[in-house]
Tab-separated table of C-alpha atoms in Angstrom:
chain	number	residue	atom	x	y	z
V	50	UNK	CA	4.184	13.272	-9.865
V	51	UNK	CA	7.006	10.531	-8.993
V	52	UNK	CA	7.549	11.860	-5.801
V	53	UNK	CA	3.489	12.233	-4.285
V	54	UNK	CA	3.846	8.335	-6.027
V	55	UNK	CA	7.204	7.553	-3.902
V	56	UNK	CA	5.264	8.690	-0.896
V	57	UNK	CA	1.932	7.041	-1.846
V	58	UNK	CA	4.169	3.532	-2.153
V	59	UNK	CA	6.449	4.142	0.898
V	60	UNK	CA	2.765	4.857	3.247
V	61	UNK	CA	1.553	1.375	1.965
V	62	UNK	CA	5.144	-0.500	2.583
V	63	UNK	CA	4.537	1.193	6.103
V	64	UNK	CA	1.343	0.020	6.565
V	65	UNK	CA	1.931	-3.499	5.624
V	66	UNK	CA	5.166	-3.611	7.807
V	67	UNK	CA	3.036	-2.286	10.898
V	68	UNK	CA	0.584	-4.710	10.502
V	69	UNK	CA	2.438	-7.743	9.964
V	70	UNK	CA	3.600	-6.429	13.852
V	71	UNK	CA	0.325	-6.762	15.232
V	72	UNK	CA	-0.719	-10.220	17.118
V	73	UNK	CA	-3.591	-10.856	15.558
V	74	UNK	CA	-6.280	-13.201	18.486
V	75	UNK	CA	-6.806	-17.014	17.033
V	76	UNK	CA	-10.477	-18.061	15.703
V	77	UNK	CA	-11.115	-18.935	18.967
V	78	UNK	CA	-10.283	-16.346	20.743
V	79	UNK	CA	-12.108	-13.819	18.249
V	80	UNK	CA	-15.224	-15.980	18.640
V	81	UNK	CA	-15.202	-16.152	22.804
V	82	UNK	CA	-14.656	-12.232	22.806
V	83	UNK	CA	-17.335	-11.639	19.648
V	84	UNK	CA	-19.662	-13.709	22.162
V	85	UNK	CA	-18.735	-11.660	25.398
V	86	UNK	CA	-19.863	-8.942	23.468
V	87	UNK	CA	-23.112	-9.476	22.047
V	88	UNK	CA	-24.205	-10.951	25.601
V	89	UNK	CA	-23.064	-7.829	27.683
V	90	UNK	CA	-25.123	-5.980	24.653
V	91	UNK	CA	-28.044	-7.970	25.306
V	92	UNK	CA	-27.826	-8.081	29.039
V	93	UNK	CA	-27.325	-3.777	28.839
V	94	UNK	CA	-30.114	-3.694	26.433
V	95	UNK	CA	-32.462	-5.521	28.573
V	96	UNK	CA	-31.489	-3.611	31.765
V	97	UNK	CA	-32.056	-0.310	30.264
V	98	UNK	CA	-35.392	-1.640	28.718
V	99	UNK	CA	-36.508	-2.936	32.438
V	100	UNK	CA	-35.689	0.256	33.736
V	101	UNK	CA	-37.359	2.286	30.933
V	102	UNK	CA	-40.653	0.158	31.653
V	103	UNK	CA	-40.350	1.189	35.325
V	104	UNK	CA	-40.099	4.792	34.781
V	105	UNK	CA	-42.573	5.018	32.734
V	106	UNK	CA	-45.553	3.240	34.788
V	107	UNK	CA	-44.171	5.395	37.789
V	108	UNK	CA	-44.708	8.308	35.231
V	109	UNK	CA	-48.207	7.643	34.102
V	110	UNK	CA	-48.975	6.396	38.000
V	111	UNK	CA	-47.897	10.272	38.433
V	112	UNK	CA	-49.336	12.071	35.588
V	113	UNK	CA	-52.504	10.143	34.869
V	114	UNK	CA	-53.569	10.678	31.110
């Protein structure tokens, strides 16, 4: 039991020391990128909606109902 505990503490210690290594992006930066995000999601979103609206008049121009 002490040693599955040794390994359960020396994983955390490990985990804490790695990400203490890690540069973590300022407010700032988090926001602009957070921002870049959700407009290229947006932007994609309405593309693929413009394009699904096409396709689909072309269909039922096609296939009448």
């Amino acid at each position: 039991m002490a040693a599955k505990k040794n390994v359960l503490v020396r994983f955390f210690n490990e985990t804490k020391s790695e990400l203490n290594k890690v540069k973590w992006p300022s407010r700032r930066e988090a926001t602009n990128l957070t921002v870049i995000v959700v407009v290229t999601s947006v932007a994609v979103g309405a593309g693929l909606g413009i394009i699904d609206y096409i396709f689909e008049k072309l269909i039922f121009l096609i296939i009448p109902r």
